[in-house]
């Protein structure tokens, strides 16, 4: 009655889920490794083995290092902003506040939406001529801004959406 060991029939029930999980993880990983060690283009769809030539080309590619530096700056900036905002929100609902549960749920909504849906919504909001972001900014005498068509504003837009979507996660971590 108090036995906690796994019996063979229990393992048989777990096996299909485990095999599916392994397939979902292993196939893309192995395929990515295969493609990264191959010469491949759209004209000749064959995967020609070239070994580590792609990786050695990265060491001398200036665009790779520029994009890596930009990614590092964006990641550092967004994490710092998320931490500050998450900490502030956690402090706001830590004490006895009316409708505390409502605010906690409200803060978590951006994190619960899928990134694909959020990218479509934010692309619509930040559209240069049709989106409401520029319309609202023009009401207060600012804009319009090329949110998605200028490189500087595009980086700002990506950081803004990233902060908006993942600050609730930081809030949740800091609240616990």
PDB file of C-alpha atoms in Angstrom:
ATOM      1  CA  UNK A   1       0.000   0.000   0.000  1.00  0.00           C
ATOM      2  CA  UNK A   2       2.796   2.450   0.780  1.00  0.00           C
ATOM      3  CA  UNK A   3       4.967   1.438  -2.188  1.00  0.00           C
ATOM      4  CA  UNK A   4       6.231   4.442  -4.146  1.00  0.00           C
ATOM      5  CA  UNK A   5       8.262   2.634  -6.822  1.00  0.00           C
ATOM      6  CA  UNK A   6       7.371   2.729 -10.477  1.00  0.00           C
ATOM      7  CA  UNK A   7       5.864  -0.476 -11.746  1.00  0.00           C
ATOM      8  CA  UNK A   8       6.533  -1.587 -15.310  1.00  0.00           C
ATOM      9  CA  UNK A   9       2.984  -0.847 -16.461  1.00  0.00           C
ATOM     10  CA  UNK A  10       3.337   2.727 -15.195  1.00  0.00           C
ATOM     11  CA  UNK A  11       6.476   3.139 -17.287  1.00  0.00           C
ATOM     12  CA  UNK A  12       4.592   1.785 -20.307  1.00  0.00           C
ATOM     13  CA  UNK A  13       2.052   4.587 -19.944  1.00  0.00           C
ATOM     14  CA  UNK A  14       4.826   7.184 -19.709  1.00  0.00           C
ATOM     15  CA  UNK A  15       6.763   5.851 -22.688  1.00  0.00           C
ATOM     16  CA  UNK A  16       4.648   7.383 -25.533  1.00  0.00           C
ATOM     17  CA  UNK A  17       4.821  10.834 -23.985  1.00  0.00           C
ATOM     18  CA  UNK A  18       8.558  10.493 -23.349  1.00  0.00           C
ATOM     19  CA  UNK A  19       9.221   9.361 -26.925  1.00  0.00           C
ATOM     20  CA  UNK A  20       7.143  12.244 -28.299  1.00  0.00           C
ATOM     21  CA  UNK A  21       9.017  14.732 -26.138  1.00  0.00           C
ATOM     22  CA  UNK A  22      12.366  13.320 -27.239  1.00  0.00           C
ATOM     23  CA  UNK A  23      11.317  13.515 -30.896  1.00  0.00           C
ATOM     24  CA  UNK A  24      10.164  17.116 -30.505  1.00  0.00           C
ATOM     25  CA  UNK A  25      13.481  18.083 -28.899  1.00  0.00           C
ATOM     26  CA  UNK A  26      15.987  15.843 -30.682  1.00  0.00           C
ATOM     27  CA  UNK A  27      14.873  16.147 -34.306  1.00  0.00           C
ATOM     28  CA  UNK A  28      15.114  19.963 -34.531  1.00  0.00           C
ATOM     29  CA  UNK A  29      18.410  19.914 -32.612  1.00  0.00           C
ATOM     30  CA  UNK A  30      20.007  17.298 -34.873  1.00  0.00           C
ATOM     31  CA  UNK A  31      18.623  18.948 -38.019  1.00  0.00           C
ATOM     32  CA  UNK A  32      19.996  22.329 -36.922  1.00  0.00           C
ATOM     33  CA  UNK A  33      23.427  20.814 -36.339  1.00  0.00           C
ATOM     34  CA  UNK A  34      23.263  19.125 -39.752  1.00  0.00           C
ATOM     35  CA  UNK A  35      22.276  22.348 -41.539  1.00  0.00           C
ATOM     36  CA  UNK A  36      24.910  24.386 -39.688  1.00  0.00           C
ATOM     37  CA  UNK A  37      27.652  22.074 -40.961  1.00  0.00           C
ATOM     38  CA  UNK A  38      26.395  22.155 -44.547  1.00  0.00           C
ATOM     39  CA  UNK A  39      26.561  24.423 -47.546  1.00  0.00           C
ATOM     40  CA  UNK A  40      22.972  25.106 -48.562  1.00  0.00           C
ATOM     41  CA  UNK A  41      21.108  27.622 -50.677  1.00  0.00           C
ATOM     42  CA  UNK A  42      17.697  27.946 -52.306  1.00  0.00           C
ATOM     43  CA  UNK A  43      18.950  27.112 -55.809  1.00  0.00           C
ATOM     44  CA  UNK A  44      20.542  23.781 -54.924  1.00  0.00           C
ATOM     45  CA  UNK A  45      18.531  22.366 -52.036  1.00  0.00           C
ATOM     46  CA  UNK A  46      21.030  19.584 -51.299  1.00  0.00           C
ATOM     47  CA  UNK A  47      22.869  19.690 -47.997  1.00  0.00           C
ATOM     48  CA  UNK A  48      26.555  19.539 -48.928  1.00  0.00           C
ATOM     49  CA  UNK A  49      28.822  18.686 -45.995  1.00  0.00           C
ATOM     50  CA  UNK A  50      31.350  21.462 -45.360  1.00  0.00           C
ATOM     51  CA  UNK A  51      32.177  20.746 -41.722  1.00  0.00           C
ATOM     52  CA  UNK A  52      33.015  23.748 -39.561  1.00  0.00           C
ATOM     53  CA  UNK A  53      33.473  26.208 -42.441  1.00  0.00           C
ATOM     54  CA  UNK A  54      30.309  28.095 -41.463  1.00  0.00           C
ATOM     55  CA  UNK A  55      31.541  28.486 -37.905  1.00  0.00           C
ATOM     56  CA  UNK A  56      35.001  29.619 -38.981  1.00  0.00           C
ATOM     57  CA  UNK A  57      33.376  32.177 -41.314  1.00  0.00           C
ATOM     58  CA  UNK A  58      31.617  33.701 -38.299  1.00  0.00           C
ATOM     59  CA  UNK A  59      34.934  34.645 -36.685  1.00  0.00           C
ATOM     60  CA  UNK A  60      35.814  36.986 -39.548  1.00  0.00           C
ATOM     61  CA  UNK A  61      32.302  38.275 -40.324  1.00  0.00           C
ATOM     62  CA  UNK A  62      31.917  41.841 -39.048  1.00  0.00           C
ATOM     63  CA  UNK A  63      28.115  41.728 -39.375  1.00  0.00           C
ATOM     64  CA  UNK A  64      27.990  38.756 -37.005  1.00  0.00           C
ATOM     65  CA  UNK A  65      29.940  40.615 -34.325  1.00  0.00           C
ATOM     66  CA  UNK A  66      27.855  43.778 -34.812  1.00  0.00           C
ATOM     67  CA  UNK A  67      24.622  41.832 -34.493  1.00  0.00           C
ATOM     68  CA  UNK A  68      25.954  39.960 -31.459  1.00  0.00           C
ATOM     69  CA  UNK A  69      26.859  43.263 -29.787  1.00  0.00           C
ATOM     70  CA  UNK A  70      23.435  44.709 -30.654  1.00  0.00           C
ATOM     71  CA  UNK A  71      21.725  41.607 -29.262  1.00  0.00           C
ATOM     72  CA  UNK A  72      23.781  41.848 -26.058  1.00  0.00           C
ATOM     73  CA  UNK A  73      22.887  45.518 -25.622  1.00  0.00           C
ATOM     74  CA  UNK A  74      19.215  44.837 -26.262  1.00  0.00           C
ATOM     75  CA  UNK A  75      19.154  41.899 -23.854  1.00  0.00           C
ATOM     76  CA  UNK A  76      20.951  43.843 -21.134  1.00  0.00           C
ATOM     77  CA  UNK A  77      18.727  46.884 -21.581  1.00  0.00           C
ATOM     78  CA  UNK A  78      15.475  44.957 -21.594  1.00  0.00           C
ATOM     79  CA  UNK A  79      16.406  42.849 -18.560  1.00  0.00           C
ATOM     80  CA  UNK A  80      17.336  45.945 -16.551  1.00  0.00           C
ATOM     81  CA  UNK A  81      14.087  47.700 -17.484  1.00  0.00           C
ATOM     82  CA  UNK A  82      12.077  44.538 -16.776  1.00  0.00           C
ATOM     83  CA  UNK A  83      13.733  44.177 -13.394  1.00  0.00           C
ATOM     84  CA  UNK A  84      13.024  47.767 -12.371  1.00  0.00           C
ATOM     85  CA  UNK A  85       9.413  47.687 -13.574  1.00  0.00           C
ATOM     86  CA  UNK A  86       8.801  44.187 -12.164  1.00  0.00           C
ATOM     87  CA  UNK A  87      10.191  45.243  -8.793  1.00  0.00           C
ATOM     88  CA  UNK A  88       8.046  48.378  -8.749  1.00  0.00           C
ATOM     89  CA  UNK A  89       4.898  46.414  -9.630  1.00  0.00           C
ATOM     90  CA  UNK A  90       5.708  43.757  -7.038  1.00  0.00           C
ATOM     91  CA  UNK A  91       6.095  46.454  -4.377  1.00  0.00           C
ATOM     92  CA  UNK A  92       2.763  47.961  -5.413  1.00  0.00           C
ATOM     93  CA  UNK A  93       0.789  44.760  -4.856  1.00  0.00           C
ATOM     94  CA  UNK A  94       2.832  43.430  -1.950  1.00  0.00           C
ATOM     95  CA  UNK A  95       0.978  45.516   0.605  1.00  0.00           C
ATOM     96  CA  UNK A  96      -2.744  45.474   1.243  1.00  0.00           C
ATOM     97  CA  UNK A  97      -4.171  47.082  -1.852  1.00  0.00           C
ATOM     98  CA  UNK A  98      -7.812  47.010  -2.853  1.00  0.00           C
ATOM     99  CA  UNK A  99      -8.385  44.516  -5.653  1.00  0.00           C
ATOM    100  CA  UNK A 100      -4.875  43.080  -5.172  1.00  0.00           C
ATOM    101  CA  UNK A 101      -5.778  39.796  -6.887  1.00  0.00           C
ATOM    102  CA  UNK A 102      -7.246  41.665  -9.849  1.00  0.00           C
ATOM    103  CA  UNK A 103      -4.054  43.692 -10.323  1.00  0.00           C
ATOM    104  CA  UNK A 104      -1.884  40.590 -10.024  1.00  0.00           C
ATOM    105  CA  UNK A 105      -3.925  38.913 -12.755  1.00  0.00           C
ATOM    106  CA  UNK A 106      -3.890  42.064 -14.871  1.00  0.00           C
ATOM    107  CA  UNK A 107      -0.097  42.267 -14.684  1.00  0.00           C
ATOM    108  CA  UNK A 108       0.234  38.640 -15.833  1.00  0.00           C
ATOM    109  CA  UNK A 109      -1.924  38.890 -18.970  1.00  0.00           C
ATOM    110  CA  UNK A 110       0.901  39.962 -21.336  1.00  0.00           C
ATOM    111  CA  UNK A 111       2.979  36.967 -20.287  1.00  0.00           C
ATOM    112  CA  UNK A 112       0.107  34.545 -20.897  1.00  0.00           C
ATOM    113  CA  UNK A 113      -0.433  35.566 -24.526  1.00  0.00           C
ATOM    114  CA  UNK A 114       1.559  33.808 -27.202  1.00  0.00           C
ATOM    115  CA  UNK A 115       4.426  35.736 -28.798  1.00  0.00           C
ATOM    116  CA  UNK A 116       3.100  35.120 -32.325  1.00  0.00           C
ATOM    117  CA  UNK A 117      -0.232  36.759 -31.529  1.00  0.00           C
ATOM    118  CA  UNK A 118       1.475  39.611 -29.712  1.00  0.00           C
ATOM    119  CA  UNK A 119       3.768  40.271 -32.667  1.00  0.00           C
ATOM    120  CA  UNK A 120       0.762  40.655 -34.979  1.00  0.00           C
ATOM    121  CA  UNK A 121      -1.022  42.928 -32.520  1.00  0.00           C
ATOM    122  CA  UNK A 122       2.044  45.117 -31.920  1.00  0.00           C
ATOM    123  CA  UNK A 123       2.810  45.272 -35.651  1.00  0.00           C
ATOM    124  CA  UNK A 124      -0.707  46.601 -36.156  1.00  0.00           C
ATOM    125  CA  UNK A 125      -0.408  49.102 -33.278  1.00  0.00           C
ATOM    126  CA  UNK A 126       2.964  50.397 -34.469  1.00  0.00           C
ATOM    127  CA  UNK A 127       2.103  50.572 -38.189  1.00  0.00           C
ATOM    128  CA  UNK A 128       3.425  53.891 -39.477  1.00  0.00           C
ATOM    129  CA  UNK A 129       0.286  55.139 -41.212  1.00  0.00           C
ATOM    130  CA  UNK A 130      -2.553  52.918 -39.966  1.00  0.00           C
ATOM    131  CA  UNK A 131      -1.557  52.132 -36.385  1.00  0.00           C
ATOM    132  CA  UNK A 132      -3.045  53.884 -33.376  1.00  0.00           C
ATOM    133  CA  UNK A 133       0.342  54.575 -31.717  1.00  0.00           C
ATOM    134  CA  UNK A 134       1.190  57.434 -34.079  1.00  0.00           C
ATOM    135  CA  UNK A 135      -2.395  58.727 -33.948  1.00  0.00           C
ATOM    136  CA  UNK A 136      -2.233  58.987 -30.163  1.00  0.00           C
ATOM    137  CA  UNK A 137       1.189  60.618 -30.264  1.00  0.00           C
ATOM    138  CA  UNK A 138      -0.029  63.186 -32.792  1.00  0.00           C
ATOM    139  CA  UNK A 139      -2.854  64.143 -30.421  1.00  0.00           C
ATOM    140  CA  UNK A 140      -0.241  65.354 -27.929  1.00  0.00           C
ATOM    141  CA  UNK A 141       1.922  66.964 -30.606  1.00  0.00           C
ATOM    142  CA  UNK A 142       4.471  64.189 -31.204  1.00  0.00           C
ATOM    143  CA  UNK A 143       5.206  61.911 -34.124  1.00  0.00           C
ATOM    144  CA  UNK A 144       4.616  60.278 -36.444  1.00  0.00           C
ATOM    145  CA  UNK A 145       7.490  57.900 -35.893  1.00  0.00           C
ATOM    146  CA  UNK A 146       8.719  55.170 -38.279  1.00  0.00           C
ATOM    147  CA  UNK A 147       8.405  52.467 -35.605  1.00  0.00           C
ATOM    148  CA  UNK A 148       9.049  49.510 -37.881  1.00  0.00           C
ATOM    149  CA  UNK A 149      10.775  51.002 -40.925  1.00  0.00           C
ATOM    150  CA  UNK A 150      13.764  52.790 -39.360  1.00  0.00           C
ATOM    151  CA  UNK A 151      16.555  50.722 -37.817  1.00  0.00           C
ATOM    152  CA  UNK A 152      16.808  52.801 -34.628  1.00  0.00           C
ATOM    153  CA  UNK A 153      13.077  52.889 -34.055  1.00  0.00           C
ATOM    154  CA  UNK A 154      12.770  49.180 -34.904  1.00  0.00           C
ATOM    155  CA  UNK A 155      15.243  48.299 -32.139  1.00  0.00           C
ATOM    156  CA  UNK A 156      13.303  50.544 -29.767  1.00  0.00           C
ATOM    157  CA  UNK A 157      10.039  48.885 -30.822  1.00  0.00           C
ATOM    158  CA  UNK A 158      11.399  45.378 -30.290  1.00  0.00           C
ATOM    159  CA  UNK A 159      12.734  46.352 -26.869  1.00  0.00           C
ATOM    160  CA  UNK A 160       9.428  47.981 -25.938  1.00  0.00           C
ATOM    161  CA  UNK A 161       7.420  44.891 -26.904  1.00  0.00           C
ATOM    162  CA  UNK A 162       9.915  42.613 -25.149  1.00  0.00           C
ATOM    163  CA  UNK A 163       9.666  44.655 -21.959  1.00  0.00           C
ATOM    164  CA  UNK A 164       5.874  44.740 -22.190  1.00  0.00           C
ATOM    165  CA  UNK A 165       5.567  40.985 -22.632  1.00  0.00           C
ATOM    166  CA  UNK A 166       8.163  39.747 -20.132  1.00  0.00           C
ATOM    167  CA  UNK A 167       7.963  42.269 -17.289  1.00  0.00           C
ATOM    168  CA  UNK A 168       5.128  40.181 -15.774  1.00  0.00           C
ATOM    169  CA  UNK A 169       7.504  37.242 -15.493  1.00  0.00           C
ATOM    170  CA  UNK A 170       9.983  39.391 -13.594  1.00  0.00           C
ATOM    171  CA  UNK A 171       7.083  40.723 -11.499  1.00  0.00           C
ATOM    172  CA  UNK A 172       6.058  37.168 -10.648  1.00  0.00           C
ATOM    173  CA  UNK A 173       9.597  36.148  -9.736  1.00  0.00           C
ATOM    174  CA  UNK A 174      10.133  39.192  -7.541  1.00  0.00           C
ATOM    175  CA  UNK A 175       6.707  38.913  -5.921  1.00  0.00           C
ATOM    176  CA  UNK A 176       7.381  35.349  -4.806  1.00  0.00           C
TER     177      UNK A 176
END
